[in-house]
PDB file of C-alpha atoms and ligand atoms in Angstrom:
ATOM      1  CA  MET A 187      79.363  41.185 143.997  1.00 48.00           C
ATOM      2  CA  SER A 188      79.739  40.191 140.349  1.00 58.00           C
ATOM      3  CA  GLN A 189      77.409  41.245 137.538  1.00 58.00           C
ATOM      4  CA  LYS A 190      76.256  37.589 137.205  1.00 62.00           C
ATOM      5  CA  SER A 191      75.307  37.101 140.808  1.00 93.00           C
ATOM      6  CA  ASP A 192      73.493  40.441 141.002  1.00 96.00           C
ATOM      7  CA  LYS A 193      71.511  39.525 137.899  1.00 97.00           C
ATOM      8  CA  GLU A 194      70.673  36.187 139.522  1.00 97.00           C
ATOM      9  CA  ARG A 195      69.662  37.999 142.711  1.00 97.00           C
ATOM     10  CA  ILE A 196      67.261  40.175 140.705  1.00 98.00           C
ATOM     11  CA  GLU A 197      65.871  37.108 138.872  1.00 98.00           C
ATOM     12  CA  GLN A 198      65.331  35.384 142.200  1.00 97.00           C
ATOM     13  CA  GLU A 199      63.571  38.379 143.678  1.00 97.00           C
ATOM     14  CA  LEU A 200      61.330  38.828 140.616  1.00 98.00           C
ATOM     15  CA  ALA A 201      60.364  35.142 140.828  1.00 98.00           C
ATOM     16  CA  ARG A 202      59.550  35.582 144.521  1.00 97.00           C
ATOM     17  CA  TYR A 203      57.249  38.500 143.697  1.00 97.00           C
ATOM     18  CA  MET A 204      55.409  36.257 141.244  1.00 97.00           C
ATOM     19  CA  GLU A 205      54.598  33.652 143.921  1.00 95.00           C
ATOM     20  CA  ASN A 206      51.052  34.225 145.121  1.00 84.00           C
ATOM     21  CA  SER A 207      48.198  32.328 146.631  1.00 73.00           C
ATOM     22  CA  ASP A 208      45.366  33.841 144.630  1.00 82.00           C
ATOM     23  CA  SER A 209      42.789  31.501 143.078  1.00 90.00           C
ATOM     24  CA  TYR A 210      40.363  32.296 140.223  1.00 94.00           C
ATOM     25  CA  ASN A 211      42.774  34.939 138.922  1.00 95.00           C
ATOM     26  CA  ALA A 212      45.724  32.506 138.563  1.00 95.00           C
ATOM     27  CA  ARG A 213      45.771  32.986 134.783  1.00 96.00           C
ATOM     28  CA  VAL A 214      46.624  36.682 134.972  1.00 97.00           C
ATOM     29  CA  TRP A 215      49.540  35.949 137.352  1.00 97.00           C
ATOM     30  CA  GLU A 216      50.682  33.255 134.932  1.00 97.00           C
ATOM     31  CA  ALA A 217      50.597  35.738 132.051  1.00 97.00           C
ATOM     32  CA  MET A 218      52.504  38.331 134.126  1.00 98.00           C
ATOM     33  CA  ALA A 219      55.170  35.788 135.128  1.00 97.00           C
ATOM     34  CA  TYR A 220      55.441  34.479 131.543  1.00 98.00           C
ATOM     35  CA  SER A 221      56.888  37.801 130.348  1.00 98.00           C
ATOM     36  CA  LEU A 222      58.547  39.017 133.553  1.00 98.00           C
ATOM     37  CA  LEU A 223      60.521  35.792 134.061  1.00 98.00           C
ATOM     38  CA  ALA A 224      61.453  35.357 130.399  1.00 97.00           C
ATOM     39  CA  GLY A 225      65.021  36.531 131.009  1.00 89.00           C
ATOM     40  CA  GLY A 226      65.541  40.054 129.662  1.00 93.00           C
ATOM     41  CA  LYS A 227      68.941  41.706 130.046  1.00 96.00           C
ATOM     42  CA  ARG A 228      67.816  43.358 133.310  1.00 98.00           C
ATOM     43  CA  VAL A 229      69.724  46.539 132.380  1.00 98.00           C
ATOM     44  CA  ARG A 230      67.442  48.902 134.320  1.00 98.00           C
ATOM     45  CA  PRO A 231      67.363  47.042 137.669  1.00 98.00           C
ATOM     46  CA  LEU A 232      71.138  46.467 137.534  1.00 98.00           C
ATOM     47  CA  LEU A 233      71.767  50.175 136.877  1.00 98.00           C
ATOM     48  CA  LEU A 234      69.471  51.154 139.755  1.00 98.00           C
ATOM     49  CA  LEU A 235      71.104  48.684 142.133  1.00 98.00           C
ATOM     50  CA  TRP A 236      74.698  49.603 141.297  1.00 98.00           C
ATOM     51  CA  THR A 237      74.114  53.368 141.206  1.00 98.00           C
ATOM     52  CA  GLY A 238      72.411  53.228 144.595  1.00 98.00           C
ATOM     53  CA  ARG A 239      75.135  51.032 146.106  1.00 98.00           C
ATOM     54  CA  SER A 240      77.898  53.186 144.643  1.00 98.00           C
ATOM     55  CA  LEU A 241      76.365  56.163 146.465  1.00 98.00           C
ATOM     56  CA  GLY A 242      75.949  54.300 149.766  1.00 98.00           C
ATOM     57  CA  ALA A 243      72.449  52.783 149.820  1.00 97.00           C
ATOM     58  CA  GLU A 244      71.818  49.246 151.096  1.00 96.00           C
ATOM     59  CA  GLU A 245      70.664  46.421 148.848  1.00 96.00           C
ATOM     60  CA  ALA A 246      67.472  45.920 150.889  1.00 96.00           C
ATOM     61  CA  GLU A 247      66.407  49.536 150.194  1.00 96.00           C
ATOM     62  CA  LEU A 248      67.162  49.239 146.485  1.00 98.00           C
ATOM     63  CA  LEU A 249      65.879  45.810 145.440  1.00 98.00           C
ATOM     64  CA  PRO A 250      62.107  46.504 145.621  1.00 98.00           C
ATOM     65  CA  PHE A 251      62.585  49.585 143.415  1.00 98.00           C
ATOM     66  CA  ALA A 252      64.879  47.715 140.997  1.00 98.00           C
ATOM     67  CA  CYS A 253      62.234  44.973 140.645  1.00 98.00           C
ATOM     68  CA  ALA A 254      59.386  47.488 140.335  1.00 98.00           C
ATOM     69  CA  LEU A 255      61.236  49.232 137.497  1.00 98.00           C
ATOM     70  CA  GLU A 256      61.680  45.906 135.680  1.00 98.00           C
ATOM     71  CA  MET A 257      57.939  45.232 136.110  1.00 98.00           C
ATOM     72  CA  ILE A 258      57.120  48.621 134.558  1.00 98.00           C
ATOM     73  CA  HIS A 259      59.535  47.967 131.683  1.00 98.00           C
ATOM     74  CA  THR A 260      58.050  44.494 131.072  1.00 98.00           C
ATOM     75  CA  TYR A 261      54.491  45.847 131.054  1.00 98.00           C
ATOM     76  CA  SER A 262      55.538  48.355 128.390  1.00 98.00           C
ATOM     77  CA  LEU A 263      56.987  45.549 126.244  1.00 98.00           C
ATOM     78  CA  ILE A 264      53.794  43.439 126.552  1.00 98.00           C
ATOM     79  CA  HIS A 265      51.618  46.375 125.517  1.00 98.00           C
ATOM     80  CA  ASP A 266      54.019  47.498 122.794  1.00 97.00           C
ATOM     81  CA  ASP A 267      53.844  44.035 121.185  1.00 97.00           C
ATOM     82  CA  LEU A 268      50.026  44.041 120.947  1.00 98.00           C
ATOM     83  CA  PRO A 269      48.379  44.139 117.489  1.00 97.00           C
ATOM     84  CA  ALA A 270      47.051  47.623 118.321  1.00 96.00           C
ATOM     85  CA  MET A 271      50.643  48.839 118.741  1.00 94.00           C
ATOM     86  CA  ASP A 272      53.675  47.168 117.103  1.00 91.00           C
ATOM     87  CA  ASP A 273      52.074  43.763 116.487  1.00 94.00           C
ATOM     88  CA  ASP A 274      55.076  41.539 117.222  1.00 94.00           C
ATOM     89  CA  ASP A 275      55.179  37.752 117.505  1.00 95.00           C
ATOM     90  CA  TYR A 276      58.431  37.239 119.433  1.00 95.00           C
ATOM     91  CA  ARG A 277      59.974  38.882 122.491  1.00 96.00           C
ATOM     92  CA  ARG A 278      62.713  37.711 124.837  1.00 94.00           C
ATOM     93  CA  GLY A 279      63.125  34.549 122.783  1.00 92.00           C
ATOM     94  CA  ARG A 280      59.544  33.363 123.098  1.00 96.00           C
ATOM     95  CA  LEU A 281      56.119  34.068 121.631  1.00 97.00           C
ATOM     96  CA  THR A 282      54.721  37.420 122.710  1.00 98.00           C
ATOM     97  CA  ASN A 283      52.258  37.502 125.594  1.00 98.00           C
ATOM     98  CA  HIS A 284      49.119  37.973 123.477  1.00 98.00           C
ATOM     99  CA  LYS A 285      50.133  35.098 121.170  1.00 98.00           C
ATOM    100  CA  VAL A 286      50.010  32.759 124.168  1.00 98.00           C
ATOM    101  CA  PHE A 287      47.346  34.266 126.433  1.00 98.00           C
ATOM    102  CA  GLY A 288      45.188  36.240 123.986  1.00 98.00           C
ATOM    103  CA  GLU A 289      44.937  40.015 123.593  1.00 98.00           C
ATOM    104  CA  GLY A 290      42.603  40.689 126.517  1.00 98.00           C
ATOM    105  CA  MET A 291      44.739  38.775 128.990  1.00 98.00           C
ATOM    106  CA  ALA A 292      47.918  40.416 127.634  1.00 98.00           C
ATOM    107  CA  VAL A 293      46.399  43.871 128.290  1.00 98.00           C
ATOM    108  CA  LEU A 294      45.578  42.739 131.836  1.00 98.00           C
ATOM    109  CA  ALA A 295      49.026  41.172 132.374  1.00 98.00           C
ATOM    110  CA  GLY A 296      50.596  44.534 131.479  1.00 98.00           C
ATOM    111  CA  ASP A 297      48.159  46.419 133.713  1.00 98.00           C
ATOM    112  CA  GLY A 298      48.824  43.877 136.461  1.00 98.00           C
ATOM    113  CA  LEU A 299      52.594  44.409 136.316  1.00 98.00           C
ATOM    114  CA  LEU A 300      52.239  48.197 136.303  1.00 98.00           C
ATOM    115  CA  ASN A 301      49.977  48.215 139.366  1.00 98.00           C
ATOM    116  CA  TYR A 302      51.978  45.561 141.163  1.00 98.00           C
ATOM    117  CA  ALA A 303      55.133  47.689 140.727  1.00 98.00           C
ATOM    118  CA  PHE A 304      53.473  50.455 142.746  1.00 98.00           C
ATOM    119  CA  GLU A 305      52.268  47.958 145.372  1.00 97.00           C
ATOM    120  CA  VAL A 306      55.871  46.733 145.754  1.00 98.00           C
ATOM    121  CA  MET A 307      57.236  50.286 146.129  1.00 97.00           C
ATOM    122  CA  GLY A 308      54.386  51.268 148.469  1.00 96.00           C
ATOM    123  CA  ASN A 309      55.062  48.251 150.693  1.00 96.00           C
ATOM    124  CA  ALA A 310      58.761  49.141 150.793  1.00 96.00           C
ATOM    125  CA  MET A 311      57.749  52.595 152.054  1.00 95.00           C
ATOM    126  CA  LEU A 312      55.463  51.137 154.720  1.00 93.00           C
ATOM    127  CA  GLN A 313      58.423  49.288 156.220  1.00 89.00           C
ATOM    128  CA  GLU A 314      59.990  52.573 157.327  1.00 85.00           C
ATOM    129  CA  SER A 315      59.299  53.763 160.849  1.00 75.00           C
ATOM    130  CA  GLY A 316      60.838  56.008 163.545  1.00 74.00           C
ATOM    131  CA  ALA A 317      62.944  59.146 163.049  1.00 71.00           C
ATOM    132  CA  ALA A 318      65.546  57.549 160.739  1.00 69.00           C
ATOM    133  CA  GLY A 319      62.661  55.897 158.918  1.00 78.00           C
ATOM    134  CA  SER A 320      61.007  59.188 158.072  1.00 86.00           C
ATOM    135  CA  GLU A 321      64.101  60.293 156.162  1.00 90.00           C
ATOM    136  CA  ALA A 322      64.235  56.967 154.325  1.00 92.00           C
ATOM    137  CA  LEU A 323      60.509  57.257 153.634  1.00 94.00           C
ATOM    138  CA  GLY A 324      61.119  60.658 152.026  1.00 95.00           C
ATOM    139  CA  ARG A 325      63.839  59.210 149.782  1.00 96.00           C
ATOM    140  CA  LYS A 326      61.592  56.331 148.722  1.00 97.00           C
ATOM    141  CA  ALA A 327      58.657  58.669 148.017  1.00 97.00           C
ATOM    142  CA  GLN A 328      60.944  60.860 145.902  1.00 97.00           C
ATOM    143  CA  ALA A 329      62.203  57.830 143.939  1.00 98.00           C
ATOM    144  CA  MET A 330      58.682  56.452 143.415  1.00 98.00           C
ATOM    145  CA  ALA A 331      57.377  59.799 142.166  1.00 98.00           C
ATOM    146  CA  TYR A 332      60.350  60.044 139.796  1.00 98.00           C
ATOM    147  CA  LEU A 333      59.795  56.537 138.395  1.00 98.00           C
ATOM    148  CA  ALA A 334      56.098  57.331 137.894  1.00 98.00           C
ATOM    149  CA  ARG A 335      56.941  60.566 136.068  1.00 98.00           C
ATOM    150  CA  CYS A 336      59.438  58.803 133.761  1.00 98.00           C
ATOM    151  CA  ALA A 337      56.972  56.016 132.925  1.00 98.00           C
ATOM    152  CA  GLY A 338      53.834  58.160 132.623  1.00 98.00           C
ATOM    153  CA  PRO A 339      52.189  60.511 130.113  1.00 98.00           C
ATOM    154  CA  SER A 340      55.019  63.062 130.409  1.00 97.00           C
ATOM    155  CA  GLY A 341      57.523  60.246 129.887  1.00 98.00           C
ATOM    156  CA  MET A 342      57.438  56.814 128.238  1.00 98.00           C
ATOM    157  CA  ILE A 343      53.689  56.802 127.555  1.00 98.00           C
ATOM    158  CA  GLY A 344      54.014  60.270 125.988  1.00 98.00           C
ATOM    159  CA  GLY A 345      56.787  58.978 123.724  1.00 97.00           C
ATOM    160  CA  GLN A 346      54.728  55.962 122.743  1.00 96.00           C
ATOM    161  CA  ALA A 347      51.688  58.173 122.013  1.00 97.00           C
ATOM    162  CA  VAL A 348      53.665  60.432 119.672  1.00 96.00           C
ATOM    163  CA  ASP A 349      55.193  57.340 118.038  1.00 92.00           C
ATOM    164  CA  LEU A 350      51.708  55.964 117.405  1.00 92.00           C
ATOM    165  CA  LEU A 351      50.528  59.290 115.958  1.00 93.00           C
ATOM    166  CA  SER A 352      53.586  59.419 113.662  1.00 89.00           C
ATOM    167  CA  GLU A 353      53.086  55.996 112.094  1.00 85.00           C
ATOM    168  CA  GLY A 354      53.334  56.041 108.305  1.00 83.00           C
ATOM    169  CA  LYS A 355      54.437  59.701 108.312  1.00 86.00           C
ATOM    170  CA  SER A 356      57.915  61.064 107.881  1.00 84.00           C
ATOM    171  CA  VAL A 357      58.666  62.897 111.131  1.00 88.00           C
ATOM    172  CA  GLU A 358      60.835  65.929 111.790  1.00 90.00           C
ATOM    173  CA  PRO A 359      64.155  65.204 113.576  1.00 89.00           C
ATOM    174  CA  GLU A 360      62.898  67.032 116.730  1.00 93.00           C
ATOM    175  CA  VAL A 361      59.827  64.790 116.864  1.00 94.00           C
ATOM    176  CA  LEU A 362      62.001  61.689 116.463  1.00 91.00           C
ATOM    177  CA  GLU A 363      64.189  63.007 119.267  1.00 93.00           C
ATOM    178  CA  TYR A 364      61.109  63.504 121.488  1.00 96.00           C
ATOM    179  CA  ILE A 365      59.868  59.956 120.792  1.00 95.00           C
ATOM    180  CA  GLU A 366      63.198  58.279 121.450  1.00 92.00           C
ATOM    181  CA  PHE A 367      64.020  60.364 124.512  1.00 95.00           C
ATOM    182  CA  ASN A 368      60.708  59.516 126.135  1.00 97.00           C
ATOM    183  CA  LYS A 369      60.347  55.896 125.000  1.00 95.00           C
ATOM    184  CA  THR A 370      63.868  54.827 125.815  1.00 95.00           C
ATOM    185  CA  SER A 371      65.902  57.314 127.861  1.00 96.00           C
ATOM    186  CA  ARG A 372      63.311  57.939 130.533  1.00 98.00           C
ATOM    187  CA  LEU A 373      63.346  54.456 132.076  1.00 98.00           C
ATOM    188  CA  LEU A 374      67.150  54.417 131.946  1.00 98.00           C
ATOM    189  CA  SER A 375      67.151  57.782 133.747  1.00 98.00           C
ATOM    190  CA  ALA A 376      64.658  56.309 136.216  1.00 98.00           C
ATOM    191  CA  ALA A 377      67.249  53.617 136.993  1.00 98.00           C
ATOM    192  CA  LEU A 378      70.216  55.972 137.453  1.00 98.00           C
ATOM    193  CA  VAL A 379      68.337  58.826 139.140  1.00 98.00           C
ATOM    194  CA  GLY A 380      66.119  56.485 141.190  1.00 98.00           C
ATOM    195  CA  GLY A 381      69.197  54.695 142.575  1.00 98.00           C
ATOM    196  CA  ALA A 382      70.787  58.063 143.415  1.00 98.00           C
ATOM    197  CA  MET A 383      67.605  59.326 145.108  1.00 98.00           C
ATOM    198  CA  LEU A 384      67.333  56.185 147.245  1.00 98.00           C
ATOM    199  CA  ALA A 385      70.908  56.818 148.382  1.00 98.00           C
ATOM    200  CA  GLY A 386      69.998  60.404 149.337  1.00 97.00           C
ATOM    201  CA  ALA A 387      72.290  61.959 146.707  1.00 98.00           C
ATOM    202  CA  ASP A 388      72.397  65.743 146.304  1.00 97.00           C
ATOM    203  CA  GLU A 389      70.985  67.789 143.413  1.00 97.00           C
ATOM    204  CA  ALA A 390      74.317  67.951 141.563  1.00 98.00           C
ATOM    205  CA  VAL A 391      74.653  64.155 141.466  1.00 98.00           C
ATOM    206  CA  ILE A 392      71.005  63.758 140.482  1.00 98.00           C
ATOM    207  CA  GLY A 393      71.567  66.222 137.610  1.00 98.00           C
ATOM    208  CA  GLN A 394      74.555  64.157 136.427  1.00 98.00           C
ATOM    209  CA  MET A 395      72.515  60.947 136.552  1.00 98.00           C
ATOM    210  CA  GLN A 396      69.762  62.632 134.543  1.00 97.00           C
ATOM    211  CA  ALA A 397      72.255  63.681 131.881  1.00 97.00           C
ATOM    212  CA  ALA A 398      73.778  60.186 131.871  1.00 98.00           C
ATOM    213  CA  GLY A 399      70.318  58.620 131.480  1.00 97.00           C
ATOM    214  CA  GLY A 400      69.534  60.835 128.473  1.00 97.00           C
ATOM    215  CA  ALA A 401      72.770  59.983 126.663  1.00 97.00           C
ATOM    216  CA  THR A 402      72.637  56.275 127.596  1.00 97.00           C
ATOM    217  CA  GLY A 403      69.101  56.094 126.240  1.00 96.00           C
ATOM    218  CA  LYS A 404      70.123  57.715 122.926  1.00 95.00           C
ATOM    219  CA  ALA A 405      72.993  55.283 122.510  1.00 96.00           C
ATOM    220  CA  PHE A 406      70.767  52.359 123.566  1.00 96.00           C
ATOM    221  CA  GLN A 407      68.007  53.263 121.113  1.00 94.00           C
ATOM    222  CA  ILE A 408      70.358  53.838 118.180  1.00 94.00           C
ATOM    223  CA  TRP A 409      72.000  50.464 118.870  1.00 95.00           C
ATOM    224  CA  ASP A 410      68.538  48.883 119.021  1.00 93.00           C
ATOM    225  CA  ASP A 411      67.953  50.305 115.524  1.00 93.00           C
ATOM    226  CA  VAL A 412      71.338  48.912 114.386  1.00 93.00           C
ATOM    227  CA  LEU A 413      70.415  45.460 115.702  1.00 94.00           C
ATOM    228  CA  ASP A 414      67.083  45.714 113.890  1.00 92.00           C
ATOM    229  CA  VAL A 415      69.088  46.024 110.644  1.00 92.00           C
ATOM    230  CA  GLU A 416      72.001  43.671 111.425  1.00 91.00           C
ATOM    231  CA  GLY A 417      70.683  41.215 114.035  1.00 87.00           C
ATOM    232  CA  SER A 418      68.757  37.938 113.817  1.00 84.00           C
ATOM    233  CA  LEU A 419      65.786  36.394 115.612  1.00 87.00           C
ATOM    234  CA  ALA A 420      68.127  33.789 117.157  1.00 86.00           C
ATOM    235  CA  GLU A 421      70.416  36.471 118.625  1.00 85.00           C
ATOM    236  CA  MET A 422      67.824  38.994 119.728  1.00 84.00           C
ATOM    237  CA  GLY A 423      64.837  36.836 120.641  1.00 83.00           C
ATOM    238  CA  LYS A 424      62.647  39.174 118.580  1.00 83.00           C
ATOM    239  CA  GLN A 425      62.044  39.685 114.864  1.00 84.00           C
ATOM    240  CA  PRO A 426      64.646  41.855 113.027  1.00 86.00           C
ATOM    241  CA  GLN A 427      63.845  44.213 110.102  1.00 85.00           C
ATOM    242  CA  HIS A 428      60.825  45.415 112.027  1.00 82.00           C
ATOM    243  CA  ASP A 429      61.483  49.137 111.489  1.00 79.00           C
ATOM    244  CA  SER A 430      61.807  48.966 107.706  1.00 77.00           C
ATOM    245  CA  ALA A 431      58.762  46.644 107.419  1.00 78.00           C
ATOM    246  CA  HIS A 432      56.709  49.231 109.365  1.00 77.00           C
ATOM    247  CA  GLN A 433      58.322  52.195 107.558  1.00 77.00           C
ATOM    248  CA  LYS A 434      59.437  53.655 110.875  1.00 81.00           C
ATOM    249  CA  THR A 435      61.459  56.821 111.022  1.00 83.00           C
ATOM    250  CA  THR A 436      64.626  55.968 112.960  1.00 87.00           C
ATOM    251  CA  PHE A 437      68.067  57.521 113.355  1.00 88.00           C
ATOM    252  CA  ILE A 438      69.252  55.104 110.640  1.00 91.00           C
ATOM    253  CA  SER A 439      66.466  55.931 108.175  1.00 87.00           C
ATOM    254  CA  VAL A 440      67.321  59.637 108.526  1.00 86.00           C
ATOM    255  CA  TYR A 441      71.129  59.604 108.807  1.00 89.00           C
ATOM    256  CA  GLY A 442      72.283  56.138 107.618  1.00 91.00           C
ATOM    257  CA  LEU A 443      73.915  53.194 109.378  1.00 92.00           C
ATOM    258  CA  GLY A 444      77.495  54.554 109.562  1.00 93.00           C
ATOM    259  CA  LYS A 445      76.455  57.839 111.156  1.00 94.00           C
ATOM    260  CA  ALA A 446      74.152  55.955 113.546  1.00 93.00           C
ATOM    261  CA  LYS A 447      77.000  53.799 114.882  1.00 94.00           C
ATOM    262  CA  GLU A 448      79.198  56.878 115.243  1.00 95.00           C
ATOM    263  CA  GLU A 449      76.445  58.702 117.168  1.00 95.00           C
ATOM    264  CA  ALA A 450      75.844  55.704 119.465  1.00 96.00           C
ATOM    265  CA  ARG A 451      79.535  55.742 120.427  1.00 96.00           C
ATOM    266  CA  LYS A 452      79.514  59.512 120.898  1.00 97.00           C
ATOM    267  CA  GLN A 453      76.480  59.366 123.191  1.00 97.00           C
ATOM    268  CA  THR A 454      78.112  56.564 125.189  1.00 97.00           C
ATOM    269  CA  GLU A 455      81.176  58.780 125.733  1.00 97.00           C
ATOM    270  CA  LEU A 456      78.893  61.607 126.922  1.00 98.00           C
ATOM    271  CA  ALA A 457      77.137  59.212 129.303  1.00 98.00           C
ATOM    272  CA  LEU A 458      80.468  57.983 130.699  1.00 98.00           C
ATOM    273  CA  GLU A 459      81.569  61.583 131.258  1.00 98.00           C
ATOM    274  CA  SER A 460      78.441  62.230 133.357  1.00 98.00           C
ATOM    275  CA  LEU A 461      78.956  58.959 135.258  1.00 98.00           C
ATOM    276  CA  LYS A 462      82.632  59.511 136.065  1.00 97.00           C
ATOM    277  CA  GLY A 463      81.885  60.761 139.592  1.00 95.00           C
ATOM    278  CA  LEU A 464      80.180  57.510 140.696  1.00 98.00           C
ATOM    279  CA  PRO A 465      82.608  56.071 143.236  1.00 98.00           C
ATOM    280  CA  GLY A 466      83.971  52.587 143.872  1.00 97.00           C
ATOM    281  CA  VAL A 467      83.538  49.202 142.306  1.00 97.00           C
ATOM    282  CA  TYR A 468      79.798  49.696 141.768  1.00 98.00           C
ATOM    283  CA  GLY A 469      80.515  52.938 139.898  1.00 98.00           C
ATOM    284  CA  ASP A 470      82.860  50.896 137.675  1.00 98.00           C
ATOM    285  CA  GLN A 471      80.111  48.337 137.101  1.00 97.00           C
ATOM    286  CA  VAL A 472      77.649  51.056 136.036  1.00 98.00           C
ATOM    287  CA  ARG A 473      80.229  52.454 133.565  1.00 98.00           C
ATOM    288  CA  GLU A 474      81.082  48.978 132.224  1.00 97.00           C
ATOM    289  CA  LEU A 475      77.419  48.140 131.677  1.00 97.00           C
ATOM    290  CA  VAL A 476      76.760  51.450 129.894  1.00 97.00           C
ATOM    291  CA  SER A 477      79.827  50.890 127.649  1.00 96.00           C
ATOM    292  CA  SER A 478      78.734  47.346 126.809  1.00 95.00           C
ATOM    293  CA  LEU A 479      75.323  48.482 125.532  1.00 95.00           C
ATOM    294  CA  VAL A 480      76.774  49.624 122.196  1.00 90.00           C
ATOM    295  CA  HIS A 481      78.403  46.220 121.593  1.00 87.00           C
ATOM    296  CA  ARG A 482      75.414  44.122 122.562  1.00 90.00           C
ATOM    297  CA  ARG A 483      73.923  41.555 120.190  1.00 86.00           C
ATOM    298  CA  ASN A 484      70.480  41.460 121.806  1.00 86.00           C
TER     299      ASN A 484
HETATM  300  C1  GRG B 383      53.268  50.537 125.419  1.00 70.85           C
HETATM  301  C2  GRG B 383      53.315  52.296 127.243  1.00 70.85           C
HETATM  302  C3  GRG B 383      53.990  51.586 126.192  1.00 70.85           C
HETATM  303  C4  GRG B 383      55.278  51.885 125.945  1.00 70.85           C
HETATM  304  C5  GRG B 383      56.112  51.178 125.000  1.00 70.85           C
HETATM  305  C6  GRG B 383      59.273  50.116 125.728  1.00 70.85           C
HETATM  306  C7  GRG B 383      58.401  50.639 124.658  1.00 70.85           C
HETATM  307  C8  GRG B 383      57.479  51.746 124.978  1.00 70.85           C
HETATM  308  C9  GRG B 383      58.396  50.090 123.448  1.00 70.85           C
HETATM  309  C10 GRG B 383      59.221  48.892 123.074  1.00 70.85           C
HETATM  310  C11 GRG B 383      59.860  49.093 121.772  1.00 70.85           C
HETATM  311  C12 GRG B 383      61.110  49.924 121.860  1.00 70.85           C
HETATM  312  C13 GRG B 383      61.988  49.964 120.665  1.00 70.85           C
HETATM  313  C14 GRG B 383      61.387  50.585 122.943  1.00 70.85           C
HETATM  314  C15 GRG B 383      62.583  51.341 123.154  1.00 70.85           C
HETATM  315  C16 GRG B 383      63.260  50.803 124.359  1.00 70.85           C
HETATM  316  C17 GRG B 383      63.775  49.431 124.136  1.00 70.85           C
HETATM  317  C18 GRG B 383      64.834  49.203 123.121  1.00 70.85           C
HETATM  318  C19 GRG B 383      63.277  48.466 124.856  1.00 70.85           C
HETATM  319  C20 GRG B 383      63.809  47.097 124.906  1.00 70.85           C
HETATM  320  O1  GRG B 383      64.570  47.043 126.083  1.00 70.85           O
HETATM  321  P1  GRG B 383      65.681  45.951 126.355  1.00 70.85           P
HETATM  322  O2  GRG B 383      66.538  45.785 125.145  1.00 70.85           O
HETATM  323  O3  GRG B 383      64.790  44.637 126.516  1.00 70.85           O
HETATM  324  O4  GRG B 383      66.358  46.282 127.634  1.00 70.85           O
HETATM  325  P2  GRG B 383      64.990  43.395 127.495  1.00 70.85           P
HETATM  326  O5  GRG B 383      64.077  42.328 126.933  1.00 70.85           O
HETATM  327  O6  GRG B 383      66.440  42.981 127.477  1.00 70.85           O
HETATM  328  O7  GRG B 383      64.553  43.844 128.849  1.00 70.85           O
END
């Protein structure tokens, strides 16, 4: 299946998850759907889907986890945009969640997406039964625990916490590395490793996916910093020049733009080396998507 139709499939599935028959709480679902269905690149769910398929898993096993990961990612963006964090007005080409729904509702929309992600994964686990089911259940439990670890206080939240504590200070390169690894690489690793776990891959493959996630995240983050310098609101759907306005320490502020671009390409090569064992057309799609991340304009 092509990249376009898989992205559409994910969009369709995310929209289906946002259909609900609740009543007095309709506003929080509206706020959740506002950001979730605003059309991000869907990099993480596509990587999870293609990695899992490349290693032999079925779409039906992968889709709930791909969607859950996108919900977790979207919650992090909603919370990151709040005045108490990065205080941004635009995201995914529209006003940020709190600008439309107010700060309290934006906090709840993020919390709602995070919890709903675990409901979706839990329900996928409950569908397994019988002897074959118990093996599949084990794979799903392993993937869910891994996603939780990557997103939690020893992962993305940890990175965000150190970022918050470092505001206005010049940080040591190791601290910058810690922040970027945890804020950005962990959810990309969750996609590659989660897909591999759902396919029942062995330790060696999981180790390669972990390494690929780390390098992809570095390249992704550095390119995000490049776009912050060179991009526009129209292209990116969010405000550029954010890092310099907030005096953020980034790879570019420490090493300069030229070195940053060079490093993004180097990290992409390292990621592709770790991904070279992914078989078949879906392996090719994973590699193509990873390569395209350091040419992206949004
Ligand atoms: C608030 C818990 C909490 C965490 C925030 C994701 C994040 C951590 C902060 C957002 C700001 C940032 C620079 C994060 C690094 C990762 C990144 C570049 C996210 C944007 O991901 P894309 O480009 O966005 O995949 P789309 O909209 O395409 O999904």
